[in-house]
Coordinates of C-alpha atoms and ligand atoms in Angstrom, one line a residue:
X1 CA 0.0 0.0 0.0
X2 CA 1.7 3.2 -1.1
X3 CA 1.3 6.1 1.3
X4 CA -0.7 8.7 -0.7
X5 CA -0.3 11.3 2.0
X6 CA 0.9 14.5 0.3
X7 CA 4.5 15.5 1.3
X8 CA 4.9 18.7 3.3
X9 CA 5.8 21.9 1.6
X10 CA 7.6 24.0 4.2
X11 CA 7.0 27.7 3.9
X12 CA 9.3 30.5 5.1
X13 CA 7.5 33.8 5.1
X14 CA 9.2 37.2 5.3
X15 CA 7.1 40.1 6.8
X16 CA 4.3 40.1 9.3
X17 CA 2.2 43.1 8.2
X18 CA -1.1 43.2 6.3
X19 CA 0.2 40.9 3.5
X20 CA 2.0 38.6 6.0
X21 CA -1.4 38.1 7.7
X22 CA -3.2 37.5 4.4
X23 CA -0.6 35.1 3.1
X24 CA -0.4 33.2 6.4
X25 CA -4.2 32.7 6.2
X26 CA -3.8 31.4 2.7
X27 CA -1.1 28.9 3.6
X28 CA -3.3 27.7 6.6
X29 CA -6.4 27.1 4.5
X30 CA -5.4 26.1 1.0
X31 CA -5.1 22.3 1.6
X32 CA -8.2 22.3 3.8
X33 CA -10.5 23.3 1.0
X34 CA -8.6 22.2 -2.1
X35 CA -7.0 18.8 -3.1
X36 CA -3.3 19.6 -3.3
X37 CA -0.3 17.5 -4.3
X38 CA 1.7 18.9 -1.3
X39 CA 0.6 20.1 2.2
X40 CA 1.8 23.6 3.1
X41 CA 3.4 23.8 6.5
X42 CA 3.9 27.2 8.2
X43 CA 7.6 26.5 9.1
X44 CA 9.3 29.8 9.9
X45 CA 8.4 33.5 9.8
X46 CA 11.0 36.2 9.6
X47 CA 10.7 39.9 10.7
X48 CA 13.0 42.7 11.9
X49 CA 11.8 43.0 15.5
X50 CA 12.1 40.0 17.8
X51 CA 9.0 40.7 19.9
X52 CA 6.8 41.5 16.9
X53 CA 7.9 38.5 14.9
X54 CA 7.5 36.2 17.9
X55 CA 4.0 37.5 18.4
X56 CA 3.3 37.0 14.7
X57 CA 4.5 33.4 14.7
X58 CA 2.2 32.7 17.6
X59 CA -0.8 34.5 16.0
X60 CA -0.3 33.2 12.4
X61 CA 0.7 29.7 13.4
X62 CA 4.3 29.4 12.4
X63 CA 6.4 26.8 14.2
X64 CA 9.5 29.0 14.3
X65 CA 10.5 32.6 13.9
X66 CA 13.7 34.6 13.3
X67 CA 14.8 38.2 12.8
X68 CA 17.0 37.2 9.8
X69 CA 15.3 36.4 6.5
X70 CA 18.6 34.9 5.5
X71 CA 17.9 32.1 7.9
X72 CA 15.0 31.0 5.7
X73 CA 17.3 30.9 2.7
X74 CA 19.9 28.9 4.6
X75 CA 17.5 26.4 6.1
X76 CA 17.5 23.2 3.9
X77 CA 14.1 22.2 5.3
X78 CA 12.3 25.3 3.8
X79 CA 10.9 24.8 0.2
X80 CA 9.1 28.1 -0.5
X81 CA 10.0 31.7 0.3
X82 CA 7.0 34.0 0.5
X83 CA 8.0 37.7 0.3
X84 CA 5.5 39.9 2.1
X85 CA 7.7 43.0 2.7
X86 CA 7.9 46.4 1.1
X87 CA 9.2 46.6 -2.5
X88 CA 12.7 47.7 -1.6
X89 CA 13.5 44.2 -0.3
X90 CA 12.0 42.0 -3.0
X91 CA 15.0 41.9 -5.3
X92 CA 17.6 40.8 -2.7
X93 CA 15.4 38.2 -1.1
X94 CA 14.0 36.7 -4.3
X95 CA 17.4 36.4 -6.0
X96 CA 18.8 34.7 -2.9
X97 CA 15.9 32.3 -2.6
X98 CA 15.9 31.3 -6.3
X99 CA 19.7 30.8 -6.2
X100 CA 19.2 28.6 -3.1
X101 CA 16.6 26.5 -5.0
X102 CA 13.6 27.8 -3.2
X103 CA 10.2 28.4 -4.9
X104 CA 9.2 32.0 -4.5
X105 CA 5.9 33.9 -4.0
X106 CA 6.7 37.6 -4.2
X107 CA 4.1 40.3 -3.4
X108 CA 3.4 43.0 -6.0
X109 CA 4.7 45.1 -7.4
X110 CA 7.6 42.8 -8.2
X111 CA 10.2 45.4 -7.2
X112 CA 10.8 49.1 -7.1
X113 CA 12.4 49.5 -10.5
X114 CA 12.5 47.9 -14.0
X115 CA 16.1 47.0 -13.5
X116 CA 15.5 45.1 -10.4
X117 CA 12.4 43.4 -11.9
X118 CA 14.4 42.4 -15.0
X119 CA 17.1 40.7 -12.9
X120 CA 14.4 38.9 -10.9
X121 CA 12.6 37.8 -14.1
X122 CA 15.9 36.5 -15.5
X123 CA 16.7 34.6 -12.3
X124 CA 13.2 33.1 -12.2
X125 CA 13.5 31.9 -15.8
X126 CA 16.9 30.3 -15.1
X127 CA 15.5 28.7 -11.9
X128 CA 12.5 27.3 -13.7
X129 CA 15.0 25.2 -15.7
X130 CA 15.9 23.7 -12.3
X131 CA 12.3 23.0 -11.5
X132 CA 11.9 26.1 -9.2
X133 CA 8.6 27.8 -9.5
X134 CA 7.9 31.6 -8.9
X135 CA 4.8 33.7 -9.0
X136 CA 4.0 37.4 -8.3
X137 CA 1.1 38.2 -6.0
X138 CA -1.4 39.9 -8.2
X139 CA -4.1 38.1 -6.2
X140 CA -7.2 39.8 -7.7
X141 CA -6.9 37.6 -10.7
X142 CA -8.1 34.8 -8.4
X143 CA -11.4 36.5 -7.5
X144 CA -13.9 34.1 -8.9
X145 CA -15.9 36.8 -10.7
X146 CA -12.8 38.2 -12.4
X147 CA -11.5 34.8 -13.4
X148 CA -15.0 34.2 -14.9
X149 CA -14.8 37.5 -16.7
X150 CA -11.5 36.4 -18.3
X151 CA -13.2 33.2 -19.4
X152 CA -16.0 35.1 -21.0
X153 CA -13.6 37.4 -22.8
X154 CA -11.5 34.5 -24.0
X155 CA -14.6 32.7 -25.2
X156 CA -15.5 35.8 -27.3
X157 CA -18.5 36.9 -25.3
X158 CA -17.6 40.6 -25.6
X159 CA -16.5 40.1 -29.2
X160 CA -13.8 42.6 -30.5
X161 CA -12.6 44.7 -27.6
X162 CA -13.4 48.3 -28.3
X163 CA -12.3 50.0 -25.0
X164 CA -11.1 49.2 -21.5
X165 CA -11.1 51.1 -18.3
X166 CA -10.0 50.5 -14.7
X167 CA -10.1 52.4 -11.4
X168 CA -8.6 51.5 -8.1
X169 CA -10.2 53.9 -5.5
X170 CA -9.2 54.1 -1.8
X171 CA -9.6 56.9 0.7
X172 CA -7.3 56.0 3.6
X173 CA -5.1 59.1 2.8
X174 CA -7.9 61.6 2.2
X175 CA -7.3 62.9 5.7
X176 CA -4.3 65.3 5.5
X177 CA -3.4 64.2 9.0
X178 CA -3.2 60.5 8.3
X179 CA 0.3 59.6 9.4
X180 CA 3.4 58.8 7.4
X181 CA 3.8 55.1 6.5
X182 CA 6.4 53.2 4.5
X183 CA 3.9 53.3 1.6
X184 CA 4.5 57.1 1.3
X185 CA 8.3 56.7 1.2
X186 CA 9.7 56.3 -2.3
X187 CA 12.8 54.5 -1.0
X188 CA 10.7 51.8 0.5
X189 CA 7.6 51.6 -1.7
X190 CA 9.0 52.7 -5.1
X191 CA 5.9 54.8 -5.9
X192 CA 2.6 55.6 -4.3
X193 CA -0.9 54.8 -5.5
X194 CA 0.6 54.1 -8.9
X195 CA 2.6 51.0 -7.9
X196 CA 0.6 50.0 -4.8
X197 CA -2.9 49.8 -6.3
X198 CA -2.3 50.9 -9.9
X199 CA -0.2 47.8 -10.5
X200 CA -3.2 45.6 -9.7
X201 CA -5.4 47.2 -12.4
X202 CA -2.6 47.4 -15.0
X203 CA -2.1 43.6 -14.5
X204 CA -5.9 43.0 -14.7
X205 CA -6.4 45.0 -17.9
X206 CA -3.6 43.1 -19.6
X207 CA -4.7 39.7 -18.2
X208 CA -8.4 40.2 -19.0
X209 CA -7.9 41.6 -22.5
X210 CA -5.0 39.3 -23.4
X211 CA -3.1 42.4 -24.7
X212 CA 0.0 44.0 -23.3
X213 CA -0.1 47.8 -22.6
X214 CA 2.4 49.2 -25.1
X215 CA 2.1 53.0 -24.5
X216 CA 0.8 55.3 -21.8
X217 CA 0.2 59.0 -21.2
X218 CA -0.2 60.0 -17.6
X219 CA -0.1 62.4 -14.7
X220 CA 0.9 61.8 -11.1
X221 CA -0.1 64.0 -8.2
X222 CA 1.0 64.3 -4.6
X223 CA -2.1 65.9 -3.1
X224 CA -0.9 66.1 0.5
X225 CA 2.9 66.9 0.4
X226 CA 3.6 66.4 4.1
X227 CA 2.2 64.3 6.8
X228 CA 2.6 63.9 10.6
X229 CA 5.2 61.4 11.7
X230 CA 3.9 57.9 12.2
X231 CA 2.1 57.6 15.6
X232 CA 0.9 54.4 17.2
X233 CA -0.7 53.3 14.0
X234 CA 1.4 52.3 11.0
X235 CA 0.1 51.3 7.6
X236 CA -3.4 51.9 6.4
X237 CA -5.2 54.7 8.2
X238 CA -5.1 55.6 11.9
X239 CA -4.0 59.0 13.3
X240 CA -0.4 60.2 13.5
X241 CA 1.2 62.6 15.9
X242 CA -0.4 65.9 14.6
X243 CA 1.5 68.0 17.2
X244 CA 5.0 67.3 16.0
X245 CA 6.9 67.8 12.7
X246 CA 5.5 66.8 9.4
X247 CA 7.5 64.6 7.1
X248 CA 7.8 64.9 3.3
X249 CA 5.7 62.5 1.2
X250 CA 7.9 61.4 -1.7
X251 CA 5.3 59.4 -3.7
X252 CA 2.1 60.1 -5.6
X253 CA -1.3 60.0 -4.0
X254 CA -3.1 59.9 -7.4
X255 CA -2.3 58.5 -10.8
X256 CA -4.4 59.2 -13.9
X257 CA -3.3 57.7 -17.2
X258 CA -4.4 56.6 -20.7
X259 CA -3.1 53.3 -22.0
X260 CA -2.8 51.9 -25.5
X261 CA -3.0 48.1 -25.8
X262 CA -1.0 46.1 -28.3
X263 CA -4.1 45.7 -30.5
X264 CA -4.5 49.5 -30.6
X265 CA -7.4 49.7 -28.2
X266 CA -7.4 52.7 -25.9
X267 CA -8.1 52.6 -22.2
X268 CA -8.3 54.9 -19.1
X269 CA -6.8 54.1 -15.7
X270 CA -7.2 55.8 -12.3
X271 CA -5.5 54.9 -9.1
X272 CA -6.0 57.0 -6.0
X273 CA -6.0 56.9 -2.2
X274 CA -7.9 60.2 -2.0
X275 CA -11.3 59.0 -3.2
X276 CA -13.3 60.0 -0.1
X277 CA -15.8 57.2 0.7
X278 CA -14.3 54.6 -1.7
X279 CA -12.7 52.0 0.6
X280 CA -11.4 49.4 -1.9
X281 CA -13.3 50.1 -5.1
X282 CA -11.1 48.2 -7.6
X283 CA -13.1 48.4 -10.8
X284 CA -12.4 47.1 -14.3
X285 CA -14.6 47.1 -17.4
X286 CA -14.1 45.6 -20.8
X287 CA -16.3 46.9 -23.6
X288 CA -16.6 44.9 -26.8
X289 CA -18.5 44.7 -30.1
X290 CA -21.0 42.1 -28.7
X291 CA -20.9 42.8 -25.0
X292 CA -19.3 44.1 -21.9
X293 CA -18.1 42.8 -18.5
X294 CA -17.8 45.1 -15.5
X295 CA -16.5 44.3 -12.0
X296 CA -16.2 46.3 -8.7
X297 CA -14.3 44.6 -5.8
X298 CA -16.5 46.3 -3.3
X299 CA -19.1 43.8 -4.7
X300 CA -16.6 41.1 -5.3
X301 CA -19.0 38.2 -5.6
X302 CA -20.7 39.8 -8.5
X303 CA -19.9 40.3 -12.2
X304 CA -22.0 42.6 -14.4
X305 CA -22.3 41.3 -18.0
X306 CA -24.0 43.0 -20.9
X307 CA -25.0 40.9 -23.9
X308 CA -25.4 43.1 -27.0
X309 CA -26.6 40.1 -29.0
X310 CA -29.7 39.7 -26.8
X311 CA -33.1 40.8 -28.3
X312 CA -33.1 44.6 -28.0
X313 CA -36.0 44.5 -25.5
X314 CA -34.0 42.3 -23.1
X315 CA -30.7 44.1 -23.3
X316 CA -29.2 45.4 -20.1
X317 CA -26.5 44.7 -17.6
X318 CA -27.1 41.4 -15.8
X319 CA -25.7 40.8 -12.3
X320 CA -24.1 37.4 -12.2
X321 CA -23.4 36.0 -8.7
X322 CA -20.1 34.2 -9.2
X323 CA -20.8 31.6 -6.6
X324 CA -21.9 28.7 -8.8
X325 CA -19.8 25.6 -9.3
X326 CA -19.2 26.8 -12.9
X327 CA -17.3 29.8 -11.5
X328 CA -13.5 29.4 -10.9
X329 CA -12.6 28.3 -7.4
X330 CA -16.2 28.7 -6.1
X331 CA -17.1 25.0 -5.8
X332 CA -14.4 24.4 -3.1
X333 CA -16.1 26.6 -0.6
X334 CA -19.8 27.2 0.2
X335 CA -23.2 26.5 -1.4
X336 CA -24.3 28.9 -4.1
X337 CA -24.9 32.4 -3.0
X338 CA -22.9 32.3 0.2
X339 CA -20.0 34.4 -1.2
X340 CA -16.3 34.8 -0.6
X341 CA -14.0 37.5 0.7
X342 CA -10.7 39.3 0.0
X343 CA -8.7 36.6 1.9
X344 CA -10.0 33.9 -0.5
X345 CA -8.1 35.4 -3.4
X346 CA -4.8 34.7 -1.5
X347 CA -5.9 31.1 -0.8
X348 CA -6.5 30.6 -4.5
X349 CA -3.1 32.1 -5.3
X350 CA -1.5 29.6 -2.9
X351 CA -3.5 26.7 -4.4
X352 CA -2.3 27.5 -7.9
X353 CA 1.3 27.9 -6.8
X354 CA 1.2 24.6 -4.8
X355 CA -0.4 22.7 -7.8
X356 CA 2.2 24.2 -10.1
X357 CA 5.0 23.0 -7.8
X358 CA 3.5 19.6 -7.6
X359 CA 2.9 19.3 -11.3
X360 CA 6.2 20.9 -12.4
X361 CA 4.5 23.7 -14.3
X362 CA 5.1 27.5 -14.2
X363 CA 2.3 29.5 -12.5
X364 CA 1.0 32.8 -13.6
X365 CA 1.6 35.7 -13.2
X366 CA 5.2 35.0 -13.8
X367 CA 8.0 37.3 -12.9
X368 CA 8.2 38.1 -16.6
X369 CA 4.5 39.2 -16.6
X370 CA 5.2 41.2 -13.4
X371 CA 8.2 42.8 -15.2
X372 CA 5.9 44.2 -17.9
X373 CA 3.7 45.7 -15.2
X374 CA 6.9 47.3 -13.8
X375 CA 7.6 48.7 -17.3
X376 CA 4.1 50.2 -17.5
X377 CA 4.7 51.9 -14.0
X378 CA 8.0 53.3 -15.2
X379 CA 6.4 54.6 -18.4
X380 CA 3.7 56.4 -16.5
X381 CA 6.3 58.0 -14.3
X382 CA 8.3 59.0 -17.4
X383 CA 5.2 60.4 -19.1
X384 CA 4.4 62.4 -15.9
X385 CA 8.0 63.7 -15.8
X386 CA 7.8 65.2 -19.3
X387 CA 4.7 67.3 -18.3
X388 CA 2.2 64.9 -19.7
X389 CA 1.8 67.3 -22.6
X390 CA -0.8 69.3 -20.8
X391 CA -2.5 71.7 -23.3
X392 CA -3.7 74.9 -21.6
X393 CA -7.3 75.5 -22.4
X394 CA -6.5 79.2 -22.9
X395 CA -7.9 82.3 -21.3
X396 CA -11.4 82.0 -19.9
X397 CA -14.0 83.6 -22.3
X398 CA -15.6 86.4 -20.3
X399 CA -19.3 85.9 -19.6
X400 CA -21.8 88.5 -20.7
X401 CA -22.2 89.8 -17.1
X402 CA -18.4 90.4 -17.0
X403 CA -18.3 92.3 -20.3
X404 CA -21.3 94.4 -19.4
X405 CA -20.0 95.3 -15.9
Ligands
SOE501 C1 -2.9 49.1 0.1 O1 -3.3 50.0 -0.8 C2 -3.3 47.7 -0.2 O2 -3.1 46.9 0.9 C3 -2.5 47.2 -1.4 O3 -1.1 47.2 -1.0 C4 -2.9 45.7 -1.7 O4 -2.1 45.2 -2.7 C5 -4.4 45.7 -2.0 O5 -4.8 44.4 -2.2 C6 -5.2 46.3 -0.9 O6 -4.7 47.7 -0.6

């Protein structure tokens, strides 16, 4: 009788913030809801501060913890390195992990520059020849409704794509006294809304349409140039010390840009953390000759579809509840209509990575795909730097009251 128990897949995770928590939940749940060829084990978590990483190990369920990420690379028992730290550390950790023969899950954006991303993509391609798998954490692709939207586009439901648009609207920085955080420091984060949330919708537009973005024209804006030093709260939201000095924000709060897809289609993209009232409104819409698909993450279990081939009297956007067995990933969870959450997209990301490792295939999005997202980010920054070719509208034409005064 052969033992069919799946072998353990020991995970070393770097970072214990928001993404560390989300990824840990994914590693804990993936094999409990999906049949996997390997069983993830929360082996060791690494973080800079002994007390914080010890607490995270306890809270997230890791057997061990360390303040040196290098310990994970050097531990022969660890099979996967999961990078959940700010973008300025991705390059060093990923290159070391791939060289050591560890599979890698790296949060988005891949790195803080095209140069770093290109080196990571080259290292990942070389490692794949040695059976080492790597994936970049564009987790929204694994929202059932969005994965279903991609199926519809691939099947030709929308017909010829005519136009695309995407928004990623948050408001956790709309308060000018929201404190400084690493996400507002270019050295740590690489960019602001553009790379943090804009990267998600850039990836989604390319993935859903099947077309790379080949040109952009854009503008970046830092709406609030200084902020109070970080108080008790770090990260998203919370109040800083408003009595003390204010520190310089070195990234964008808002990014607005047009995109040209490889097939010539035009699109509009907006990413902002100033959209008062919009908490995590990540929206994407694909308009085609025979139909449209539209998604809003704040209603993440729903996909709106428009069938332009339906009889005229019955045409209109239909709200599809993406909780049927026919919808990607949905069958593993609850009966129809019960819905999933943000955290499930990370579980699905882990499921696809573990299956790829077990089957010896390369998961998507690859580092090469993530490198192209990085190129789009850099192109938007370059477009903004050249003044975005703003055309002044010209002097206001006086109203009749003004002329008669
Ligand atoms: C902050 O804007 C953030 O946590 C992003 O960094 C994540 O990638 C996104 O999923 C939610 O918002």
